[in-house]
XYZ file of C-alpha atoms in Angstrom:
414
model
C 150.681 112.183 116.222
C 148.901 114.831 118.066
C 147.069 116.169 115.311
C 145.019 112.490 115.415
C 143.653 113.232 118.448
C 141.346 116.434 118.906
C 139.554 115.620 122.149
C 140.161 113.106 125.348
C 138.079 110.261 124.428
C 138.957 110.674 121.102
C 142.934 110.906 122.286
C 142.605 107.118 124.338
C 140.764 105.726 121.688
C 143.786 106.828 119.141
C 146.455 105.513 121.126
C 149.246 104.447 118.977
C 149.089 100.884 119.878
C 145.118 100.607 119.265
C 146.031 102.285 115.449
C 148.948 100.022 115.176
C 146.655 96.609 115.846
C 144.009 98.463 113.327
C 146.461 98.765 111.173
C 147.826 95.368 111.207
C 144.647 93.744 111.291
C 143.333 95.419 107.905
C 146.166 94.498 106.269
C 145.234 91.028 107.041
C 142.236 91.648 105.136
C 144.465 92.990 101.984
C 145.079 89.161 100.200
C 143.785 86.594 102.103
C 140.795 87.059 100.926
C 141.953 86.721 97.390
C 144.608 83.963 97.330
C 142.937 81.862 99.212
C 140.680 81.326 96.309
C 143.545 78.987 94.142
C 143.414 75.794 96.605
C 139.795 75.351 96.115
C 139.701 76.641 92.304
C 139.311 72.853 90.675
C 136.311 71.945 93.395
C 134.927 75.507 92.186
C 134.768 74.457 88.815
C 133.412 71.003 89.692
C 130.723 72.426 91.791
C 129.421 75.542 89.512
C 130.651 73.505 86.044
C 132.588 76.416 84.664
C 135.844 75.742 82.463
C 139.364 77.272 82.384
C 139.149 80.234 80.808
C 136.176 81.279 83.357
C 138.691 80.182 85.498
C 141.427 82.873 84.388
C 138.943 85.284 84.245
C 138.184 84.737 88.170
C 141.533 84.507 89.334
C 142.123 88.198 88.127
C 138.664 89.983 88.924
C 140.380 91.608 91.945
C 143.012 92.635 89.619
C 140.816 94.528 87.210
C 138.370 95.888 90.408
C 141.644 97.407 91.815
C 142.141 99.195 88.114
C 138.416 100.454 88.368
C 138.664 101.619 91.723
C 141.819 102.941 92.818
C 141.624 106.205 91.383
C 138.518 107.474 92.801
C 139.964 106.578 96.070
C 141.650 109.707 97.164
C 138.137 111.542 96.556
C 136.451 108.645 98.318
C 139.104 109.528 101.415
C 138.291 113.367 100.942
C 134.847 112.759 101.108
C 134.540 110.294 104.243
C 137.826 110.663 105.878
C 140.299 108.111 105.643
C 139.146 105.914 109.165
C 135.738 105.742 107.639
C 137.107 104.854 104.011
C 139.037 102.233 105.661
C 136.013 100.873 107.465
C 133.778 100.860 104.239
C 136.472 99.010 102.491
C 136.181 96.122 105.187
C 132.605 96.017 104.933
C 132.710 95.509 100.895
C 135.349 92.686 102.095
C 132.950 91.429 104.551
C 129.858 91.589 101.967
C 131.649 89.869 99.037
C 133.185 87.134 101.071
C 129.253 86.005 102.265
C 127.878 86.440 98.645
C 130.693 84.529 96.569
C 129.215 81.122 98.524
C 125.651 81.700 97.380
C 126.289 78.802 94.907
C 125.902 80.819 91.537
C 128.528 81.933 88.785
C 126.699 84.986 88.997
C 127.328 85.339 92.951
C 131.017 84.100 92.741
C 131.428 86.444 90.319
C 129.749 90.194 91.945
C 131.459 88.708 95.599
C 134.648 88.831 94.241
C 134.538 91.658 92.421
C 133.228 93.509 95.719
C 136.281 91.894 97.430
C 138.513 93.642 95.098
C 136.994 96.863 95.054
C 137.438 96.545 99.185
C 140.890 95.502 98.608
C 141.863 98.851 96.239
C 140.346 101.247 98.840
C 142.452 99.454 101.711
C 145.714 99.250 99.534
C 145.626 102.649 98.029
C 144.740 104.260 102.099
C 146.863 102.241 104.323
C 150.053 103.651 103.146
C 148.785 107.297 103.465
C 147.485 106.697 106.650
C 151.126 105.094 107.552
C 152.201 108.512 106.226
C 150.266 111.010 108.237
C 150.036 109.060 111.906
C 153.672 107.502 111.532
C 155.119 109.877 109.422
C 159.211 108.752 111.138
C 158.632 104.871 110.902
C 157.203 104.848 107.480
C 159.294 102.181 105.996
C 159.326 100.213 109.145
C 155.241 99.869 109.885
C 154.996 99.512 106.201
C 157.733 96.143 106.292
C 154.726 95.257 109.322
C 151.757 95.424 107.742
C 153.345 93.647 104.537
C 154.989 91.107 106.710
C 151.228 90.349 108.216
C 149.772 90.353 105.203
C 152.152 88.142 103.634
C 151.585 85.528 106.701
C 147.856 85.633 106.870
C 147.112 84.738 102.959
C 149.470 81.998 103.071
C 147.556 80.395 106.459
C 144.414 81.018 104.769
C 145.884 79.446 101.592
C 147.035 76.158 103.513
C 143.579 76.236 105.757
C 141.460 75.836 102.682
C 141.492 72.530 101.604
C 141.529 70.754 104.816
C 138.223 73.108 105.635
C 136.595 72.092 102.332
C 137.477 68.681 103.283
C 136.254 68.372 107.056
C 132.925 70.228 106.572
C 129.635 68.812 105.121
C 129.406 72.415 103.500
C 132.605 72.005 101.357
C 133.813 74.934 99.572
C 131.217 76.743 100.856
C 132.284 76.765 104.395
C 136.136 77.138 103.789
C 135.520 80.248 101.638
C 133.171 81.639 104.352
C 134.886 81.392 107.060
C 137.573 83.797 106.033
C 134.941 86.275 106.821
C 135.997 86.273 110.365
C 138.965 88.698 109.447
C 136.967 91.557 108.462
C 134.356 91.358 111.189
C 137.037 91.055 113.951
C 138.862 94.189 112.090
C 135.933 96.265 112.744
C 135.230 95.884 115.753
C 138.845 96.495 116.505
C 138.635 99.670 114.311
C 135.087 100.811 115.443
C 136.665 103.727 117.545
C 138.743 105.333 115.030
C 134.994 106.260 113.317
C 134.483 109.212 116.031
C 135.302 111.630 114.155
C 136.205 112.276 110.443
C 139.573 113.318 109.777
C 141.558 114.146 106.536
C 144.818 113.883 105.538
C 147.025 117.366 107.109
C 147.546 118.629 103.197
C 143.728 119.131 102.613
C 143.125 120.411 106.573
C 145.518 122.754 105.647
C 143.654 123.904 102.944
C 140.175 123.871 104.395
C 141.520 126.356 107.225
C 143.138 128.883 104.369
C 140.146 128.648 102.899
C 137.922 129.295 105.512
C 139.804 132.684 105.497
C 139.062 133.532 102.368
C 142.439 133.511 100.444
C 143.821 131.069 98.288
C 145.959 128.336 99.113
C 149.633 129.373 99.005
C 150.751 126.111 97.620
C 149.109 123.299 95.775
C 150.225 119.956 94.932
C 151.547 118.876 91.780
C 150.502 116.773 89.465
C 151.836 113.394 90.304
C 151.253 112.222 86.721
C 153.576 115.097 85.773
C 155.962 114.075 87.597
C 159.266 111.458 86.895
C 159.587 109.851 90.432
C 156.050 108.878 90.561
C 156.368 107.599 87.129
C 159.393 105.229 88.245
C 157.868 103.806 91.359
C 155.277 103.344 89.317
C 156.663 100.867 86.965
C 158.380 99.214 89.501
C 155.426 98.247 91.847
C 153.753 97.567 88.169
C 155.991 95.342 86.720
C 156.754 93.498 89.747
C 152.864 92.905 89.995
C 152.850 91.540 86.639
C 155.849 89.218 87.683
C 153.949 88.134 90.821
C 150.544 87.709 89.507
C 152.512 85.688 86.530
C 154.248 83.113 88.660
C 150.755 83.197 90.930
C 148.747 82.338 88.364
C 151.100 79.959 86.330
C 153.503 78.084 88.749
C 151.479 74.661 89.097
C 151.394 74.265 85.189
C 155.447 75.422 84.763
C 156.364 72.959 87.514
C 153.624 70.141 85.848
C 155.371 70.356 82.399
C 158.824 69.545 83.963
C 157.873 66.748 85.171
C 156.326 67.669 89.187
C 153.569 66.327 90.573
C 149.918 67.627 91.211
C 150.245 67.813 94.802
C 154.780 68.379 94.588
C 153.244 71.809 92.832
C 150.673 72.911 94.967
C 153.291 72.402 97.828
C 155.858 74.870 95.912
C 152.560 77.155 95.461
C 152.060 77.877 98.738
C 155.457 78.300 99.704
C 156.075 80.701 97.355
C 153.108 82.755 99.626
C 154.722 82.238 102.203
C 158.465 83.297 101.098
C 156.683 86.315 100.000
C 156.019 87.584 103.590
C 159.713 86.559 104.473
C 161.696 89.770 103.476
C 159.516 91.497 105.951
C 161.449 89.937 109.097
C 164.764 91.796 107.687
C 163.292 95.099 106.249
C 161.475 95.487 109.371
C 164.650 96.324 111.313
C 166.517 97.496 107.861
C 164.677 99.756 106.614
C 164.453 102.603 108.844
C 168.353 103.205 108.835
C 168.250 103.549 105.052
C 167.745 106.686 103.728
C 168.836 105.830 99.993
C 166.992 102.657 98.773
C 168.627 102.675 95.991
C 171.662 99.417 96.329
C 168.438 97.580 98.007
C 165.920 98.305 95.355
C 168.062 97.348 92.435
C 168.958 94.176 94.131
C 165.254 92.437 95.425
C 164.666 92.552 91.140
C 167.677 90.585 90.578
C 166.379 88.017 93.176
C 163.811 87.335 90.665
C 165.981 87.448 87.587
C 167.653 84.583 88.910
C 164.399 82.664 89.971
C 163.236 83.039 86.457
C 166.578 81.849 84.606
C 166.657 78.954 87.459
C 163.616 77.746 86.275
C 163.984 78.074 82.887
C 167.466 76.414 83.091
C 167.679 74.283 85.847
C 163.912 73.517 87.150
C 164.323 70.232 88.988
C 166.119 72.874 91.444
C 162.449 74.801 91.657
C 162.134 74.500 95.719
C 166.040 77.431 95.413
C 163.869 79.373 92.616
C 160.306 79.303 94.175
C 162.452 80.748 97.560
C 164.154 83.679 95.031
C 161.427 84.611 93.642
C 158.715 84.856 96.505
C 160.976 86.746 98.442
C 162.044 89.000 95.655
C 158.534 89.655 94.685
C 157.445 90.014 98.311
C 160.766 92.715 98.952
C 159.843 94.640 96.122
C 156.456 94.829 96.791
C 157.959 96.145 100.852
C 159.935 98.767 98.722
C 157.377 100.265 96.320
C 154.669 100.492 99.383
C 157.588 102.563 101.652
C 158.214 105.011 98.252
C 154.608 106.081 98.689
C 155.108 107.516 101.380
C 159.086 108.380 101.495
C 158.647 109.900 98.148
C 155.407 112.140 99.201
C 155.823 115.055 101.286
C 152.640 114.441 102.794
C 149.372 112.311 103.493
C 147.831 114.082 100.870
C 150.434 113.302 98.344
C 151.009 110.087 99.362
C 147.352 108.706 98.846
C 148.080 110.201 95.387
C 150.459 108.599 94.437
C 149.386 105.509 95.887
C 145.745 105.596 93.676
C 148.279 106.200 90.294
C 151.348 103.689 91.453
C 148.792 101.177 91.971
C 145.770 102.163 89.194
C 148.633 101.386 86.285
C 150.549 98.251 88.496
C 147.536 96.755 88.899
C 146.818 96.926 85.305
C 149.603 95.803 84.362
C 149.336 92.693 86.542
C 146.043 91.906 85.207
C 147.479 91.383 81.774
C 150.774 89.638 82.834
C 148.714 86.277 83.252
C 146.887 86.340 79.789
C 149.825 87.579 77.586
C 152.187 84.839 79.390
C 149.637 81.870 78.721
C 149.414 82.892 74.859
C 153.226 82.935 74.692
C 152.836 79.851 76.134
C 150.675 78.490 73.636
C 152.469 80.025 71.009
C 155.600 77.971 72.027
C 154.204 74.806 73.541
C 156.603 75.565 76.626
C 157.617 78.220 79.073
C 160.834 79.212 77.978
C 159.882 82.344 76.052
C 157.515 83.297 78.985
C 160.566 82.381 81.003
C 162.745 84.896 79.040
C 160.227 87.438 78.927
C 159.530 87.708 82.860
C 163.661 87.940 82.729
C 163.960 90.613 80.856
C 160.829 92.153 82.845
C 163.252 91.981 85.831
C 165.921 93.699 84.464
C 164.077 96.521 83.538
C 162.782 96.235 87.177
C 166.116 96.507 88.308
C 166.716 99.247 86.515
C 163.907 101.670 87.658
C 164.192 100.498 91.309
C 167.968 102.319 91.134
C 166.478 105.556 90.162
C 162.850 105.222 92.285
C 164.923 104.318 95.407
C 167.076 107.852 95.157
C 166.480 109.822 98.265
C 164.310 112.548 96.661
C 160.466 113.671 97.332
C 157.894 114.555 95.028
C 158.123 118.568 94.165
C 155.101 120.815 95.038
C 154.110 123.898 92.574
C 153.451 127.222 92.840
C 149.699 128.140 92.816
C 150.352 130.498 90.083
C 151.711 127.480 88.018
């Protein structure tokens, strides 16, 4: 923690509490912003007269910003320093939310694509910053930040509506208003911008280098490497599963038989029993050293969500509860392996950009390709299937990316 803090003002400024709230409060910012979008989506396309394949489209914009951006993160973090990466990130938030209300496809369309690109610079950093301030509670401010995130988009999700309905302003108002997260987030995380620090792997390197030899040791590849290839595919595929049932949960529950508003209900509870696994992995996690017994069992939460709703959906209420908190455990679990599985901050943001470059694009097309098996079938049983077998391979993966084991480092000669 020490290394944070280079001179007295700087030092009270950095206390751990003040990071902690910082920390907290951006990952507030980190889906909120997003979700809350699907309560208001019909009154969207009523208001701007755009039909449901523009719809689609919208609902995974962030999706494909997050692809675009993510990898030149860790260069964007190199470059500014990972307080004042974090800051610009809430400031795209900030812009996006104001110019998606402007009352224009055109303005719907830019502000949420700015959200997302916010979104990917705040998802990719927050766990590396976890990494190099809290390097012995990894697992358990990580289960905090995802626990606050979880709760915050699924208040925002259930404010919507009755703002759009108690304002003169509509839409307009409820979608604005969500801008007071990222203003109050920087002002609480103003302070951290007095100085400009980077991650301890590249200070490390700056200070050999400023003595004129090379760098001992140099990272490796994490492309090149098999444990950042398995957590990986398992924060990927459970993104695709999430961003699946996200996207297509009203219309499963519709076709057997639920009601409009019955639907929307289950919607937003399956927000909020995605924040639920936080309240036992925040006191779990840190006594685990091998993942592995938990990781291969928060996929087989969802396996049986997916087979109860194939098989048995008048039961949804048990299935929508599996599979938000499996979804919401996993996603716990692949955010700690960022930083378990790095050595250091460095690393960590690393593996981070690639683990959630290729999960994010993979959860961008989980919502298309399930809606044409969909229409290739005229029901969701297939789809069903599919996102079944998804979660056995899940399974799978999580028993070898939850092994106690660290990415390697190479030789500079290599």
């Amino acid at each position: 923690m020490t290394e944070l803090c280079h001179s007295s003002p700087v030092r009270r400024l950095s206390h751990p509490a003040v990071l902690i709230a910082g920390i907290l409060l951006i990952a507030m910012n980190l889906r909120a912003p997003f979700t809350s979008i699907a309560p208001l989506l019909e009154r969207l396309q009523a208001a701007l007269g755009f039909n449901s394949t523009a719809a689609g489209l919208l609902m995974i914009l962030p999706l494909l910003a997050f692809v675009v951006v993510s990898p030149w993160v860790p260069r964007l973090a190199r470059g500014l320093g990972l307080e004042r990466s974090l800051f610009l990130a809430l400031v795209a938030i900030a812009a996006g939310i104001a110019l998606r209300v402007q009352g224009s496809m055109l303005a719907l369309y830019l502000g949420i694509g700015l959200i997302g690109a916010g979104i990917a610079v705040g998802n990719v950093l927050l766990p590396s910053l976890v990494k190099r301030s809290f390097a012995q509670h990894v697992a358990l401010l990580t289960s905090c930040y995802v626990l606050t995130m979880g709760i915050m988009a699924a208040i925002a999700s259930a404010l919507m509506v009755p703002l759009a309905q108690g304002s003169s302003a509509g839409w307009q108002y409820a979608m604005l208003i969500v801008v007071v997260l990222p203003l109050v987030t920087m002002g609480v995380w103003w302070p951290q911008l007095s100085r400009r620090s980077l991650p301890a792997a590249a200070k490390g390197v700056e200070k050999v280098a400023e003595k004129g030899a090379a760098p001992p040791v140099r990272q490796a590849a994490v492309w090149h490497s098999p444990l950042a290839w398995q957590v990986t595919l398992f924060m990927g595929i459970n993104s695709l599963l999430f961003y699946t049932v996200n996207s297509w949960l009203p219309s499963m529950l519709a076709d057997n038989g639920f009601s409009a508003e019955k639907a929307g209900s289950l919607h937003g509870l399956l927000q909020l029993a995605s924040a639920l696994p936080g309240l036992i992995l925040v006191p779990l996690m840190p006594r685990l050293k091998d993942q592995r017994l938990i990781a291969f069992a928060t996929p087989c939460m969802s396996l049986a969500g997916f087979i109860g709703l194939w098989l048995m959906p008048e039961w949804a209420l048990v299935w929508v509860l599996l599979l938000g908190a499996g979804s919401g455990a996993s996603f716990i679990l692949a955010l700690s392996f960022m930083g378990l599985r790095a050595r250091d901050a460095m690393q960590s943001a690393s593996l981070s950009s690639m683990a959630q470059t290729l999960g994010y694009l993979l959860a961008a097309m989980g919502p298309p390709l399930i809606g044409a098996l969909y229409d290739m079938q005229g029901n969701w049983q297939l789809a069903l299937m599919v996102c079944a077998v998804l979660s056995v391979l899940m399974a799978g993966v999580g028993w070898l990316a939850g092994r106690d084991r660290q990415l390697p480092e190479a030789s500079a000669s290599e």
